[in-house]
Amino acid sequence: MDTRLEQSTENVNSVESTDPPPRMTKQQIFTLLSMASVNFSSMVCYSILGPFFPNEALKKGASQTVIGLIFGCYAISNLIGSLILGKYIVQIGAKFMLVMGLFVSSLCTILFGLLDRVPAGTPFITLCFIVRSIDALGFAAAMTSTFSMTAKIFPNNVATVLGSLEVFTGLGLILGPPVGGWFYQSFGYEVPFMLLGCFLFIMVPFNMYILPTIEADPSQDSFFRLLTHVKIVLICYMTFILSSGLGFLDATLSLFALEEFNLTPGSVGLIMLGLSLPYCLGSPVLGYFTDKYPGTRSWFMVIGGVATATGFCLLGPLPILHIQSQLWLLILMLGVIGFSLGMTAIPTFPEIITHAYEHGFEEGLSTLGMVSGLFGAVWSLGMFYGSVVGGLITQYLCFQWAAAIQGGLAFLAAFLLGMHYLCKPPRQQSLSEDSQHRDESTPLLTE
């Protein structure tokens, strides 16, 4: 009851009060530790493939298109898993879902490290699809529960907390490529996966011990009702474009850098720091700012979309610009894309939650699970599109044109979202008043 009163009082006075915020509860501290460990370990295992797997798959008889499909099947399985698990998170249990997701991912990571012993051709490609698909289901379980529990336990600071947790996501993305590339060069294909699989496995008992249990009642709302709102659809499209850009880079950037600049896999991993480091450093600041000034979320997404479009058009760069491809320009544009990803991605999740609550969705874990599942599904769909379609365009045209097309899609998303806000400005003051009234009458955190 004390926790509820603290949170209600904080919500009512957050605009005018200059007093220091109340200290976090023990449950909140444990949740942050757990979420940070999940974000970090999951992203390390996800990002490790970029520097060396495409080249290794080519040696095993996979084409550029098949490599894109291997990355893409992960996204499709993640999409399906996110929708199902997001809908039934209350029945399954958020804590159980997260722990089992980590366990499945740890086993699949180890198995993926043994695939170099499989004969080249169809056996290798088939097992890549199977292991990656199962791994994606585990990842979907872990991340869906992570987003839901974070929003449940920190209802008034969702963007701030998610932005802070993205530091660990960024660290995972930062360490994954160079560490994976270095271990691959030094010890071969198997060692990076074995080490990271064991690290993930250690995270299972750790999270079982420190993660709080949250009880909730199921809701009658559905994903389809969420998608009846134009604003949510446009935000989902923006999320789709962001993740498709990352999927495109995962499947094509390493091969382009190897061929264009004659780099080693370890060097390619260092280049990818240009993408993940700005995202890692900028996310906490962006999260805090958009929580403090919620009215800026919409325009952060629009400006971030335009910056993303610019980064992709100059990444190659676009052939009609007649600019020679340079390593420094590639790294600089990766940095622009990384920072703009934080500008655009961090506000999307709390913005969808705010919009859903304002339009009558029940406040609780069930709605948060659906929003998390929808977010994860759209993100995965974008990853599939980016890796598969991006791989196809790269194979039949070139990397430069494929990156430019990706930039054009990002510009379209920013344009549509901007036009929506200009034609129908968000009622920020009204939303804030509704939120305060809701906090005074019904606590968001139930125990």
mmCIF file of C-alpha atoms in Angstrom, residues 16-237:
data_model
loop_
_atom_site.group_PDB
_atom_site.id
_atom_site.type_symbol
_atom_site.label_atom_id
_atom_site.label_comp_id
_atom_site.label_asym_id
_atom_site.label_seq_id
_atom_site.Cartn_x
_atom_site.Cartn_y
_atom_site.Cartn_z
ATOM 1 C CA GLU A 16 5.562 21.168 -10.247
ATOM 2 C CA SER A 17 7.451 19.426 -7.447
ATOM 3 C CA THR A 18 11.152 20.146 -7.038
ATOM 4 C CA ASP A 19 11.638 17.559 -4.277
ATOM 5 C CA PRO A 20 13.985 14.664 -5.044
ATOM 6 C CA PRO A 21 12.152 11.589 -6.339
ATOM 7 C CA PRO A 22 11.440 8.774 -3.857
ATOM 8 C CA ARG A 23 13.996 6.017 -3.601
ATOM 9 C CA MET A 24 13.355 2.873 -5.585
ATOM 10 C CA THR A 25 11.817 -0.069 -3.795
ATOM 11 C CA LYS A 26 13.614 -3.376 -3.413
ATOM 12 C CA GLN A 27 11.329 -4.892 -6.049
ATOM 13 C CA GLN A 28 12.200 -2.160 -8.528
ATOM 14 C CA ILE A 29 15.948 -2.525 -7.948
ATOM 15 C CA PHE A 30 15.786 -6.305 -8.462
ATOM 16 C CA THR A 31 13.698 -5.815 -11.591
ATOM 17 C CA LEU A 32 16.247 -3.404 -13.043
ATOM 18 C CA LEU A 33 19.086 -5.858 -12.376
ATOM 19 C CA SER A 34 17.147 -8.669 -13.986
ATOM 20 C CA MET A 35 16.097 -6.672 -17.041
ATOM 21 C CA ALA A 36 19.622 -5.367 -17.530
ATOM 22 C CA SER A 37 21.053 -8.900 -17.491
ATOM 23 C CA VAL A 38 18.438 -10.082 -20.007
ATOM 24 C CA ASN A 39 19.006 -7.161 -22.375
ATOM 25 C CA PHE A 40 22.774 -7.534 -22.271
ATOM 26 C CA SER A 41 23.037 -11.302 -22.639
ATOM 27 C CA SER A 42 20.349 -11.537 -25.328
ATOM 28 C CA MET A 43 21.875 -8.793 -27.462
ATOM 29 C CA VAL A 44 25.375 -10.249 -27.242
ATOM 30 C CA CYS A 45 24.111 -13.572 -28.554
ATOM 31 C CA TYR A 46 22.053 -11.887 -31.245
ATOM 32 C CA SER A 47 24.771 -9.558 -32.547
ATOM 33 C CA ILE A 48 27.625 -12.033 -32.565
ATOM 34 C CA LEU A 49 26.649 -13.426 -35.981
ATOM 35 C CA GLY A 50 27.170 -10.230 -37.965
ATOM 36 C CA PRO A 51 30.956 -10.155 -38.510
ATOM 37 C CA PHE A 52 31.592 -13.767 -39.540
ATOM 38 C CA PHE A 53 28.474 -15.903 -40.034
ATOM 39 C CA PRO A 54 27.552 -14.620 -43.540
ATOM 40 C CA ASN A 55 31.033 -15.455 -44.790
ATOM 41 C CA GLU A 56 30.994 -18.841 -43.027
ATOM 42 C CA ALA A 57 27.588 -19.627 -44.535
ATOM 43 C CA LEU A 58 28.907 -18.812 -48.006
ATOM 44 C CA LYS A 59 31.624 -21.421 -47.493
ATOM 45 C CA LYS A 60 28.895 -23.931 -46.569
ATOM 46 C CA GLY A 61 27.079 -23.379 -49.844
ATOM 47 C CA ALA A 62 24.505 -20.740 -48.848
ATOM 48 C CA SER A 63 23.797 -17.862 -51.248
ATOM 49 C CA GLN A 64 23.297 -14.234 -50.221
ATOM 50 C CA THR A 65 19.538 -14.783 -50.481
ATOM 51 C CA VAL A 66 19.647 -17.885 -48.261
ATOM 52 C CA ILE A 67 21.752 -16.025 -45.692
ATOM 53 C CA GLY A 68 19.089 -13.338 -45.630
ATOM 54 C CA LEU A 69 16.429 -16.015 -45.126
ATOM 55 C CA ILE A 70 18.384 -17.508 -42.216
ATOM 56 C CA PHE A 71 18.376 -14.106 -40.535
ATOM 57 C CA GLY A 72 14.764 -13.640 -41.624
ATOM 58 C CA CYS A 73 13.442 -16.909 -40.170
ATOM 59 C CA TYR A 74 14.603 -15.689 -36.762
ATOM 60 C CA ALA A 75 12.432 -12.624 -37.215
ATOM 61 C CA ILE A 76 9.359 -14.561 -38.382
ATOM 62 C CA SER A 77 9.535 -16.972 -35.443
ATOM 63 C CA ASN A 78 10.022 -13.998 -33.139
ATOM 64 C CA LEU A 79 6.964 -12.353 -34.684
ATOM 65 C CA ILE A 80 4.732 -15.377 -34.106
ATOM 66 C CA GLY A 81 6.093 -15.943 -30.625
ATOM 67 C CA SER A 82 5.662 -12.288 -29.627
ATOM 68 C CA LEU A 83 1.996 -12.224 -30.647
ATOM 69 C CA ILE A 84 1.093 -15.484 -28.901
ATOM 70 C CA LEU A 85 3.154 -14.926 -25.760
ATOM 71 C CA GLY A 86 2.075 -11.280 -25.500
ATOM 72 C CA LYS A 87 -1.569 -12.337 -25.577
ATOM 73 C CA TYR A 88 -1.180 -15.054 -22.938
ATOM 74 C CA ILE A 89 1.482 -13.534 -20.697
ATOM 75 C CA VAL A 90 -0.913 -13.412 -17.726
ATOM 76 C CA GLN A 91 -1.849 -17.082 -18.038
ATOM 77 C CA ILE A 92 1.772 -18.210 -18.529
ATOM 78 C CA GLY A 93 3.320 -15.874 -15.973
ATOM 79 C CA ALA A 94 5.813 -13.132 -16.832
ATOM 80 C CA LYS A 95 8.614 -14.495 -14.649
ATOM 81 C CA PHE A 96 8.263 -18.077 -15.897
ATOM 82 C CA MET A 97 8.175 -16.840 -19.505
ATOM 83 C CA LEU A 98 11.367 -14.849 -19.085
ATOM 84 C CA VAL A 99 13.336 -17.613 -17.370
ATOM 85 C CA MET A 100 12.285 -20.290 -19.860
ATOM 86 C CA GLY A 101 13.091 -17.950 -22.739
ATOM 87 C CA LEU A 102 16.630 -17.535 -21.465
ATOM 88 C CA PHE A 103 16.998 -21.293 -21.004
ATOM 89 C CA VAL A 104 15.884 -22.059 -24.570
ATOM 90 C CA SER A 105 18.147 -19.351 -25.990
ATOM 91 C CA SER A 106 21.165 -20.699 -24.115
ATOM 92 C CA LEU A 107 20.689 -24.207 -25.510
ATOM 93 C CA CYS A 108 20.127 -22.943 -29.057
ATOM 94 C CA THR A 109 23.217 -20.735 -28.915
ATOM 95 C CA ILE A 110 25.369 -23.727 -27.982
ATOM 96 C CA LEU A 111 23.784 -25.883 -30.702
ATOM 97 C CA PHE A 112 24.361 -23.171 -33.306
ATOM 98 C CA GLY A 113 28.050 -23.296 -32.443
ATOM 99 C CA LEU A 114 28.162 -26.973 -33.452
ATOM 100 C CA LEU A 115 26.750 -26.443 -36.939
ATOM 101 C CA ASP A 116 30.202 -26.109 -38.499
ATOM 102 C CA ARG A 117 30.481 -29.888 -38.095
ATOM 103 C CA VAL A 118 27.392 -30.412 -40.254
ATOM 104 C CA PRO A 119 27.969 -31.219 -43.966
ATOM 105 C CA ALA A 120 27.738 -28.264 -46.340
ATOM 106 C CA GLY A 121 24.645 -27.642 -48.400
ATOM 107 C CA THR A 122 21.121 -28.705 -47.447
ATOM 108 C CA PRO A 123 21.915 -30.263 -44.001
ATOM 109 C CA PHE A 124 23.743 -27.134 -42.813
ATOM 110 C CA ILE A 125 21.107 -24.737 -44.152
ATOM 111 C CA THR A 126 18.188 -26.783 -42.748
ATOM 112 C CA LEU A 127 19.663 -26.962 -39.252
ATOM 113 C CA CYS A 128 20.440 -23.237 -39.342
ATOM 114 C CA PHE A 129 16.751 -22.556 -39.980
ATOM 115 C CA ILE A 130 15.576 -24.930 -37.212
ATOM 116 C CA VAL A 131 17.956 -23.767 -34.485
ATOM 117 C CA ARG A 132 17.517 -20.082 -35.275
ATOM 118 C CA SER A 133 13.712 -20.410 -35.278
ATOM 119 C CA ILE A 134 13.619 -22.087 -31.849
ATOM 120 C CA ASP A 135 16.131 -19.567 -30.516
ATOM 121 C CA ALA A 136 13.836 -16.784 -31.719
ATOM 122 C CA LEU A 137 10.922 -18.173 -29.680
ATOM 123 C CA GLY A 138 13.087 -18.078 -26.558
ATOM 124 C CA PHE A 139 14.168 -14.540 -27.355
ATOM 125 C CA ALA A 140 10.524 -13.507 -27.913
ATOM 126 C CA ALA A 141 9.546 -14.905 -24.520
ATOM 127 C CA ALA A 142 12.372 -13.107 -22.730
ATOM 128 C CA MET A 143 11.896 -9.721 -24.391
ATOM 129 C CA THR A 144 8.071 -9.677 -24.269
ATOM 130 C CA SER A 145 8.121 -10.319 -20.529
ATOM 131 C CA THR A 146 10.948 -7.800 -20.080
ATOM 132 C CA PHE A 147 9.007 -4.931 -21.686
ATOM 133 C CA SER A 148 5.790 -5.851 -19.878
ATOM 134 C CA MET A 149 7.319 -6.118 -16.412
ATOM 135 C CA THR A 150 9.302 -2.917 -16.852
ATOM 136 C CA ALA A 151 6.203 -0.951 -17.833
ATOM 137 C CA LYS A 152 4.219 -2.538 -14.989
ATOM 138 C CA ILE A 153 6.696 -1.806 -12.210
ATOM 139 C CA PHE A 154 7.740 1.640 -13.530
ATOM 140 C CA PRO A 155 4.440 2.967 -14.957
ATOM 141 C CA ASN A 156 5.356 6.655 -14.698
ATOM 142 C CA ASN A 157 8.919 6.466 -16.033
ATOM 143 C CA VAL A 158 8.674 3.931 -18.836
ATOM 144 C CA ALA A 159 10.851 5.800 -21.339
ATOM 145 C CA THR A 160 13.468 6.679 -18.701
ATOM 146 C CA VAL A 161 13.790 3.084 -17.518
ATOM 147 C CA LEU A 162 13.736 1.631 -21.033
ATOM 148 C CA GLY A 163 16.307 4.187 -22.131
ATOM 149 C CA SER A 164 18.544 3.238 -19.208
ATOM 150 C CA LEU A 165 18.140 -0.458 -19.978
ATOM 151 C CA GLU A 166 19.056 0.235 -23.585
ATOM 152 C CA VAL A 167 22.555 1.011 -22.289
ATOM 153 C CA PHE A 168 22.874 -2.711 -21.638
ATOM 154 C CA THR A 169 21.247 -3.492 -24.967
ATOM 155 C CA GLY A 170 23.803 -1.218 -26.579
ATOM 156 C CA LEU A 171 26.638 -2.817 -24.619
ATOM 157 C CA GLY A 172 25.509 -6.193 -25.902
ATOM 158 C CA LEU A 173 25.426 -4.877 -29.452
ATOM 159 C CA ILE A 174 28.813 -3.208 -28.945
ATOM 160 C CA LEU A 175 30.588 -6.213 -27.441
ATOM 161 C CA GLY A 176 28.945 -8.883 -29.588
ATOM 162 C CA PRO A 177 30.477 -8.089 -33.006
ATOM 163 C CA PRO A 178 34.107 -7.340 -31.985
ATOM 164 C CA VAL A 179 34.270 -10.085 -29.341
ATOM 165 C CA GLY A 180 32.613 -12.565 -31.686
ATOM 166 C CA GLY A 181 34.900 -11.578 -34.552
ATOM 167 C CA TRP A 182 38.009 -11.815 -32.362
ATOM 168 C CA PHE A 183 37.102 -15.213 -30.896
ATOM 169 C CA TYR A 184 36.249 -16.465 -34.390
ATOM 170 C CA GLN A 185 39.618 -15.354 -35.753
ATOM 171 C CA SER A 186 41.528 -16.723 -32.765
ATOM 172 C CA PHE A 187 39.707 -19.954 -31.907
ATOM 173 C CA GLY A 188 37.372 -20.779 -34.774
ATOM 174 C CA TYR A 189 33.628 -20.954 -35.266
ATOM 175 C CA GLU A 190 32.550 -22.897 -32.169
ATOM 176 C CA VAL A 191 34.139 -21.002 -29.276
ATOM 177 C CA PRO A 192 32.098 -17.727 -29.460
ATOM 178 C CA PHE A 193 28.803 -19.624 -29.321
ATOM 179 C CA MET A 194 29.911 -21.958 -26.528
ATOM 180 C CA LEU A 195 31.023 -19.101 -24.301
ATOM 181 C CA LEU A 196 27.913 -17.024 -24.865
ATOM 182 C CA GLY A 197 25.586 -20.011 -24.519
ATOM 183 C CA CYS A 198 27.104 -20.786 -21.116
ATOM 184 C CA PHE A 199 26.807 -17.131 -20.111
ATOM 185 C CA LEU A 200 23.109 -17.173 -20.993
ATOM 186 C CA PHE A 201 22.644 -20.375 -19.016
ATOM 187 C CA ILE A 202 24.129 -18.702 -15.922
ATOM 188 C CA MET A 203 21.527 -15.953 -16.285
ATOM 189 C CA VAL A 204 18.718 -18.490 -15.733
ATOM 190 C CA PRO A 205 19.200 -19.163 -11.982
ATOM 191 C CA PHE A 206 20.248 -15.541 -11.465
ATOM 192 C CA ASN A 207 16.903 -14.271 -12.772
ATOM 193 C CA MET A 208 14.948 -17.010 -11.023
ATOM 194 C CA TYR A 209 16.312 -15.706 -7.731
ATOM 195 C CA ILE A 210 16.029 -11.919 -8.114
ATOM 196 C CA LEU A 211 13.040 -11.445 -10.421
ATOM 197 C CA PRO A 212 9.778 -10.460 -8.665
ATOM 198 C CA THR A 213 6.527 -12.312 -9.376
ATOM 199 C CA ILE A 214 3.629 -10.228 -10.708
ATOM 200 C CA GLU A 215 0.028 -11.428 -10.508
ATOM 201 C CA ALA A 216 -2.651 -10.051 -12.822
ATOM 202 C CA ASP A 217 -6.025 -10.855 -14.373
ATOM 203 C CA PRO A 218 -6.437 -11.529 -18.114
ATOM 204 C CA SER A 219 -8.058 -8.900 -20.322
ATOM 205 C CA GLN A 220 -10.663 -9.216 -23.081
ATOM 206 C CA ASP A 221 -8.881 -6.704 -25.334
ATOM 207 C CA SER A 222 -7.118 -7.829 -28.524
ATOM 208 C CA PHE A 223 -4.342 -6.849 -30.922
ATOM 209 C CA PHE A 224 -6.958 -6.005 -33.545
ATOM 210 C CA ARG A 225 -8.466 -3.321 -31.335
ATOM 211 C CA LEU A 226 -5.025 -1.777 -30.895
ATOM 212 C CA LEU A 227 -4.599 -1.630 -34.659
ATOM 213 C CA THR A 228 -7.890 0.223 -35.206
ATOM 214 C CA HIS A 229 -6.145 3.443 -34.157
ATOM 215 C CA VAL A 230 -4.309 5.340 -36.903
ATOM 216 C CA LYS A 231 -1.656 6.680 -34.536
ATOM 217 C CA ILE A 232 -0.723 3.210 -33.316
ATOM 218 C CA VAL A 233 -0.569 1.916 -36.905
ATOM 219 C CA LEU A 234 1.789 4.742 -37.917
ATOM 220 C CA ILE A 235 4.010 4.170 -34.890
ATOM 221 C CA CYS A 236 4.091 0.464 -35.762
ATOM 222 C CA TYR A 237 5.118 1.331 -39.318
#
